[in-house]
Coordinates of C-alpha atoms in Angstrom, one line a residue:
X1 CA 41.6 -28.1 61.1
X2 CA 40.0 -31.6 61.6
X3 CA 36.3 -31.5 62.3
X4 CA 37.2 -32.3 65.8
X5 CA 38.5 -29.4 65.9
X6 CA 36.2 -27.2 64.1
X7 CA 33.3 -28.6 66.9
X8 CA 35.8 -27.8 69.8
X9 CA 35.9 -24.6 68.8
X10 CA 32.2 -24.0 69.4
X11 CA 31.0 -27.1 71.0
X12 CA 27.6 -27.5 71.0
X13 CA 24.3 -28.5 68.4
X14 CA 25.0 -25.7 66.1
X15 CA 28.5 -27.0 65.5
X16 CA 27.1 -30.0 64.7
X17 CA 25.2 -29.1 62.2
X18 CA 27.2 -27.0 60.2
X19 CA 29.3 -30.3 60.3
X20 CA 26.7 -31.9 58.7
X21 CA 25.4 -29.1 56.5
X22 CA 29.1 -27.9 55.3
X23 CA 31.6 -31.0 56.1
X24 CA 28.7 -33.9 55.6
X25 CA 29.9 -37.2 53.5
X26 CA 26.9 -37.0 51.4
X27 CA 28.1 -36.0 47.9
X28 CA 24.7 -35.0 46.0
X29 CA 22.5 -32.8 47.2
X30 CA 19.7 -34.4 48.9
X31 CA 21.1 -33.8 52.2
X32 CA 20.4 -30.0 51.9
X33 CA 16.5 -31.0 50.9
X34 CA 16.4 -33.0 54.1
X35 CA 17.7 -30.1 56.0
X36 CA 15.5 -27.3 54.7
X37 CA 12.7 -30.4 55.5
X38 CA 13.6 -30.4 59.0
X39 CA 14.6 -26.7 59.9
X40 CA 10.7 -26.2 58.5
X41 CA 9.4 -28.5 60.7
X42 CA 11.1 -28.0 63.7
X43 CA 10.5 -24.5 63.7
X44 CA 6.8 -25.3 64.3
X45 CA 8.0 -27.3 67.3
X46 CA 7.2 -30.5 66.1
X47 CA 8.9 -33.3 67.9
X48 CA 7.4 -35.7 65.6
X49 CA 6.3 -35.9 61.9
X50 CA 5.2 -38.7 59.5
X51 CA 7.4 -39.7 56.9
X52 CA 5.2 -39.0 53.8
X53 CA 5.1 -34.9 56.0
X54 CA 9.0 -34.6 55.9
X55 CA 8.9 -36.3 52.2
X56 CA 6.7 -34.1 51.0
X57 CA 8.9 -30.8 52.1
X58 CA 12.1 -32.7 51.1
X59 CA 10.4 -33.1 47.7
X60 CA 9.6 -29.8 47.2
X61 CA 12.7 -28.4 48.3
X62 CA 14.2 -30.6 45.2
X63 CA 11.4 -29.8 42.7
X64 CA 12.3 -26.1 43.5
X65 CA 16.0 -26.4 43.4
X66 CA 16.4 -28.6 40.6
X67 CA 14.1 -26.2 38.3
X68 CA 17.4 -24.2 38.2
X69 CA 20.4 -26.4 38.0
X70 CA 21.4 -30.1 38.2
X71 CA 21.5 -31.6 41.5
X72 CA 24.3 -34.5 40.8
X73 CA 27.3 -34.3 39.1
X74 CA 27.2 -34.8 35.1
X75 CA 28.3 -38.2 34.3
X76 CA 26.5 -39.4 37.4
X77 CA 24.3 -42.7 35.8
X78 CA 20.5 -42.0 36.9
X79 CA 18.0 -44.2 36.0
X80 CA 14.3 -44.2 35.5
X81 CA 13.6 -44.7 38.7
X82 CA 16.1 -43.3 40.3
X83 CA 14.5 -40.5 42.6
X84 CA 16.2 -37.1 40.6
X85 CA 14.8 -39.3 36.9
X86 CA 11.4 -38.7 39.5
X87 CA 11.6 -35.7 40.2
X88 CA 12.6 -34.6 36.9
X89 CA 9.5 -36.2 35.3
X90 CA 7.2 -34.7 38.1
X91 CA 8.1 -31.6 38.2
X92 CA 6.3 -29.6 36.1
X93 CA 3.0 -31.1 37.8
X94 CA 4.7 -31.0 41.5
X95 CA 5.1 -27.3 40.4
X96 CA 1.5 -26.4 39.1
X97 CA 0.0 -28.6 42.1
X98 CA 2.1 -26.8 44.9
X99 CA 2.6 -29.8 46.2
X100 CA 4.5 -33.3 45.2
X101 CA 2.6 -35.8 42.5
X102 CA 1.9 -39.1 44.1
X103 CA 4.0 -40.8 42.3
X104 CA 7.2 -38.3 43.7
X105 CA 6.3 -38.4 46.9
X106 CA 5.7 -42.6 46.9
X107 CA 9.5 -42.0 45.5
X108 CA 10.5 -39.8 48.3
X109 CA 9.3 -41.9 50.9
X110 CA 10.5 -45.4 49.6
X111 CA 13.7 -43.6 48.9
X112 CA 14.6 -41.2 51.9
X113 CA 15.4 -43.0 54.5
X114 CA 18.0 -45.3 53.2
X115 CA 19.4 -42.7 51.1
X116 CA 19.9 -39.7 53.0
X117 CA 18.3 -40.0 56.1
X118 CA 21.1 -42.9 57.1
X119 CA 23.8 -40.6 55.7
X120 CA 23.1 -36.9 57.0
X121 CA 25.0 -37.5 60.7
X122 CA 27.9 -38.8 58.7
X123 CA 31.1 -37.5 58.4
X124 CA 33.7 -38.6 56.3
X125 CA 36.2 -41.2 57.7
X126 CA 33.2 -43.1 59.0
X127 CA 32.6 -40.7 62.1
X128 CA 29.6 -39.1 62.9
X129 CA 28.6 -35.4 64.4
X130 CA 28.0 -35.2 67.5
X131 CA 24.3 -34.4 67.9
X132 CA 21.9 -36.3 66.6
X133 CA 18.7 -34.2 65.2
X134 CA 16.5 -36.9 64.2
X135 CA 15.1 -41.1 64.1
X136 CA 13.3 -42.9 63.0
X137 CA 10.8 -45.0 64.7
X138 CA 7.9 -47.2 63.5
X139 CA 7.3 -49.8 61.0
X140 CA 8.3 -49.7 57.0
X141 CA 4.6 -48.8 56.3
X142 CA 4.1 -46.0 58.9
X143 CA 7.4 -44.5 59.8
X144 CA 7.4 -41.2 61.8
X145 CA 10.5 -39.1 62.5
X146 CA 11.4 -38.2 66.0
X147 CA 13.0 -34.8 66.2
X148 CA 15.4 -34.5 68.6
X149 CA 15.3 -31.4 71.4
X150 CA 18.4 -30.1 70.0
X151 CA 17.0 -29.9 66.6
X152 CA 14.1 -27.9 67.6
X153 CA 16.2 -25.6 69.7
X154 CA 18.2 -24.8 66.7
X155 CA 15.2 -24.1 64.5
X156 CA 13.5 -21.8 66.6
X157 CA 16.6 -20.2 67.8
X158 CA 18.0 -16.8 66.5
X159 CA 20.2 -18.3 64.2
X160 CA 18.1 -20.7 62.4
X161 CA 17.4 -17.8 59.7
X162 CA 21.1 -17.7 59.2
X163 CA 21.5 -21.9 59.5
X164 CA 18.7 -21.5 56.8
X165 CA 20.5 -18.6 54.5
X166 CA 24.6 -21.0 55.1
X167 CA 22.4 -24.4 53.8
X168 CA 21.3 -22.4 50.5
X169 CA 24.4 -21.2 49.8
X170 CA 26.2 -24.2 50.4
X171 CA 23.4 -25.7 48.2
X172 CA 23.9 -23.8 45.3
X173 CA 27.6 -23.6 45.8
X174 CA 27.3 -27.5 45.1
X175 CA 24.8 -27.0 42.2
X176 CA 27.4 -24.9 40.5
X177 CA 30.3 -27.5 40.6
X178 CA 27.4 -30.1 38.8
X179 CA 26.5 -27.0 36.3
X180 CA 30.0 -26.6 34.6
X181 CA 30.1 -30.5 34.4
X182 CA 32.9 -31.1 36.5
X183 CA 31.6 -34.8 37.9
X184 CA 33.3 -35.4 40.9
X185 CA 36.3 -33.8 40.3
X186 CA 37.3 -30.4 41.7
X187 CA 36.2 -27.6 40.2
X188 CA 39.9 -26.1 38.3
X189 CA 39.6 -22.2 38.8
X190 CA 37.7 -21.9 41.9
X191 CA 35.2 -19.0 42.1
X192 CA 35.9 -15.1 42.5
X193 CA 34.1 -12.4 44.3
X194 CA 32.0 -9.7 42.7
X195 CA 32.2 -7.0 44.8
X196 CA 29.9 -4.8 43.3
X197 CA 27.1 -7.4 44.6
X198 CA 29.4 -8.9 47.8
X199 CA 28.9 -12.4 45.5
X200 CA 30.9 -15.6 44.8
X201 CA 30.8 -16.0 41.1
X202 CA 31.7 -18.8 38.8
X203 CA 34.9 -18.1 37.1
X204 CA 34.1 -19.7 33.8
X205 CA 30.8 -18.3 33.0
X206 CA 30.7 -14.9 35.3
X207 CA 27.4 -15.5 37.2
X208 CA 26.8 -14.9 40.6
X209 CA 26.6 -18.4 42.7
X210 CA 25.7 -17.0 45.9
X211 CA 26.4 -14.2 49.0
X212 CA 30.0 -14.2 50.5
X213 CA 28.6 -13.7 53.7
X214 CA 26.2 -17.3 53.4
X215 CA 28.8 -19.2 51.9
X216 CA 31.8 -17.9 54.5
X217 CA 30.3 -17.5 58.2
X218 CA 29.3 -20.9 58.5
X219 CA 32.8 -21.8 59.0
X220 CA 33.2 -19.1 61.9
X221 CA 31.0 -20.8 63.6
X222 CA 28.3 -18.1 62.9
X223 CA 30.9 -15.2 64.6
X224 CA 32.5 -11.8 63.2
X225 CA 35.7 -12.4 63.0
X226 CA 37.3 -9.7 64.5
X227 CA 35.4 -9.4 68.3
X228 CA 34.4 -13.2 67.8
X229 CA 30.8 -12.6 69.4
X230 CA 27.9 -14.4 67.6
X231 CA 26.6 -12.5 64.2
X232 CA 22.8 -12.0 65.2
X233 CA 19.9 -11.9 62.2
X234 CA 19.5 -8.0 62.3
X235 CA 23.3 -7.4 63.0
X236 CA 25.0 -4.9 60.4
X237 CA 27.3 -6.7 58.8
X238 CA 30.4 -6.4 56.1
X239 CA 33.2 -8.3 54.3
X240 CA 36.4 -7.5 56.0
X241 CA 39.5 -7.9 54.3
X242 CA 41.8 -9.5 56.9
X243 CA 45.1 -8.3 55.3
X244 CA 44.1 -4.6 54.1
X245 CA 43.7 -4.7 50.2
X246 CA 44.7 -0.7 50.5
X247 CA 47.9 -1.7 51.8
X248 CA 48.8 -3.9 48.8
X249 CA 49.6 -0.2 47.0
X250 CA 51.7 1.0 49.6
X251 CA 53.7 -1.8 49.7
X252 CA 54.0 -2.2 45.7
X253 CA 57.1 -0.5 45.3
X254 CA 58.4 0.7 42.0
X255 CA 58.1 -3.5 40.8
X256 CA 54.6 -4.0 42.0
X257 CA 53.1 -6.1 44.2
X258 CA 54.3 -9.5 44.6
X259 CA 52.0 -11.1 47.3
X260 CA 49.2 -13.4 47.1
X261 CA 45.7 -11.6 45.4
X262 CA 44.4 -10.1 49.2
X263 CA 40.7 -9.5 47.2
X264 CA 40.2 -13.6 47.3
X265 CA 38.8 -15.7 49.8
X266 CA 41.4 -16.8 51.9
X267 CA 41.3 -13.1 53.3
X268 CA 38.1 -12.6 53.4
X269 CA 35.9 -12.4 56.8
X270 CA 32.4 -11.9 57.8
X271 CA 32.5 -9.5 60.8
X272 CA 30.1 -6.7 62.1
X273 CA 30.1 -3.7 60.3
X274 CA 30.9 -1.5 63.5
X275 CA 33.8 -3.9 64.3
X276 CA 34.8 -3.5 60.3
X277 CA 34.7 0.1 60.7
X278 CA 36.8 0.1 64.1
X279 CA 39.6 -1.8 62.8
X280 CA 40.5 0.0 59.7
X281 CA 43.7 -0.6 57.8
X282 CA 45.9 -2.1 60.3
X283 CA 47.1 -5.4 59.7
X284 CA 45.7 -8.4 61.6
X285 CA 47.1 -9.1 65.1
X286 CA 48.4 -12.7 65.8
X287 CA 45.5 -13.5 67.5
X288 CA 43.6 -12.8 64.0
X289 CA 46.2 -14.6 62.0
X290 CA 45.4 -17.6 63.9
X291 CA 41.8 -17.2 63.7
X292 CA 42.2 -16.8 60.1
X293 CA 44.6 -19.9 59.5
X294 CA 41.8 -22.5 61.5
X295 CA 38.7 -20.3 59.2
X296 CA 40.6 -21.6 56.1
X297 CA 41.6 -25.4 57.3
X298 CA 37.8 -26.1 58.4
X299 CA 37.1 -25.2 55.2
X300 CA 39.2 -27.3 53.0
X301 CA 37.9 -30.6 54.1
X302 CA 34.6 -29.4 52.7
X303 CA 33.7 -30.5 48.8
X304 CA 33.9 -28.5 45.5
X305 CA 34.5 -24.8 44.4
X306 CA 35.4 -23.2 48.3
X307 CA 38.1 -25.6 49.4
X308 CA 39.7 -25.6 45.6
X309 CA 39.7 -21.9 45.7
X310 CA 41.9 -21.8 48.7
X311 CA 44.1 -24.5 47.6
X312 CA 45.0 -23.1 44.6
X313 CA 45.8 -19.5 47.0
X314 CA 47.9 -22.0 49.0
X315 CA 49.6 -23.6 46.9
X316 CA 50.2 -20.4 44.2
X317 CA 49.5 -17.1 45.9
X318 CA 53.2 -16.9 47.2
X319 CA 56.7 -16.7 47.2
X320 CA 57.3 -20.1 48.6
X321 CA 54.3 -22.2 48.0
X322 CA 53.2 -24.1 51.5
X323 CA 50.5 -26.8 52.8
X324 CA 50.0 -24.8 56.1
X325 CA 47.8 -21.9 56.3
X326 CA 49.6 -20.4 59.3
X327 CA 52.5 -20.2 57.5
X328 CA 51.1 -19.1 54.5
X329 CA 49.5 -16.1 56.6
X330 CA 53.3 -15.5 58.2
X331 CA 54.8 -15.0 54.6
X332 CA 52.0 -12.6 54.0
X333 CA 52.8 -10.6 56.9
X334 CA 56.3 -10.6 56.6
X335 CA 55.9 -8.9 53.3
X336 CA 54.5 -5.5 55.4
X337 CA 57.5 -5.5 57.3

């Protein structure tokens, strides 16, 4: 799935920020500062804010985040003055203060707009997403950002708890490729899912990274994925197993089960827990299968540990190894025939 076509499938502002969010070009993690910056803003229904306002947030947001893990890949040359060397020297005081030093926030002002702010509508390929959610407007001394309508709508939407609860996770999905050092290389093994705590975990070291539900819905367009109505903030919901993991011991045999692992993420779907405890064990109807086949493509143009995951299931979890997910799902099925 291109991200044309992810955007089709839901057009509006929403899509187009889980383009930015999930898909975005930006390879460190800056852009998911900006966006906690201006989800917190917007929600006040502010339709303009001075730079040094949105730095300070966007500072914090870093301060907290990089507290706990690295927020650029290893080998990644940063210099004195480059603005994580900043925030890693004013962090302990940004911390006690509650707010960023001076000298961080001078950093995050001088710095922001030319490196994220340019580079949070991109895409990769040298597009952009279709909405735009904010600009900038004034001179290099006072600059204020102009949020867009759209942006505010989202923010003080239903959603926007959700759009708030996908960035984190995507954030600290990120922030666990730069923990085990892999630069910008793919991560090898992927992560797994505890299921005693519904988490993605990090393979090498066995700690939790973050909810399967945060790191997965974004990429169904914030919808279960069995009625394909919108997954509201006080909706029960549950992990649905698309292909029935029960059904992988009925079909075992006397050899054992030769299939793909049906407890990974390929097969895994946020839904509503009524529609969950409607469909039971049946197997996925072809409507499903396709749904599930354009879940996985959008999310394999997206960077790090979810897109390596399901290209190692692709390209090992079966019989006859393919580079489409739809006929990867058909080889599935046909083994319940």
């Amino acid at each position: 799935m291109t991200t044309d076509d992810f955007y089709a499938a839901d057009p509006g502002s929403r899509a187009s920020w889980r383009l930015a969010v999930l898909m975005g070009a930006n390879s460190r993690t800056y852009k998911f500062a900006l966006g906690h910056a201006l989800l917190t803003h917007a929600a006040r229904g502010d339709t303009s804010v001075a730079l040094t306002d949105l730095a300070a947030a966007y500072a914090m947001a870093l301060v907290e985040h990089a507290a706990q893990a690295p927020q650029a890949p290893a080998p990644a040359a940063i210099g004195e003055n480059d603005f994580l060397a900043v925030t890693a020297g004013e962090s302990e005081e940004s911390r006690r203060l509650g707010r960023p030093t001076d000298r961080l926030l001078e950093a995050a002002v001088r710095s922001m707009p030319t490196m994220v702010m340019e580079k949070f509508h991109n895409l990769p390929g040298r597009t952009q997403v279709p909405h735009r959610f904010y600009d900038l407007a004034g001179s290099t001394r006072s600059r204020t950002v102009l949020l867009t309508p759209e942006l505010i709508r989202l923010a003080q939407s239903e959603q926007a708890a959700g759009l708030h609860a996908e960035l984190e996770a995507r954030w600290n999905i990120v922030e666990t490729s730069f923990t085990i050092g892999i630069g910008r290389s793919l991560i090898r093994e992927g992560v797994a899912v505890d299921w005693t705590t519904l988490t993605l975990t990090d393979k090498r070291r066995r700690r939790p990274v973050t909810k399967v539900k945060d790191a997965m819905i974004g990429f169904q367009n914030g919808r279960c994925f069995l009625c394909d109505e919108v997954i509201g903030p006080f909706d029960d919901t549950a992990i649905d197993h698309v292909f029935p993991f029960s059904l992988m011991n009925r079909f075992a045999g006397t050899t054992g089960w030769h299939g793909p692992d049906l407890d990974a993420l390929w097969n895994l779907a946020p839904v509503h827990a009524s529609c969950n405890s409607t469909k039971g064990a049946r197997l996925p109807f072809p409507t499903e299968i396709s749904r599930l086949a354009r879940r996985n493509e959008a999310i394999m143009p997206s960077q790090y540990p979810l897109s390596r995951t399901l290209r190692l299931s692709l390209t090992q979890g079966g019989n006859r190894p393919t580079t489409s997910w739809l006929d990867f799902l058909h080889e599935v099925e046909k083994l319940f025939s």
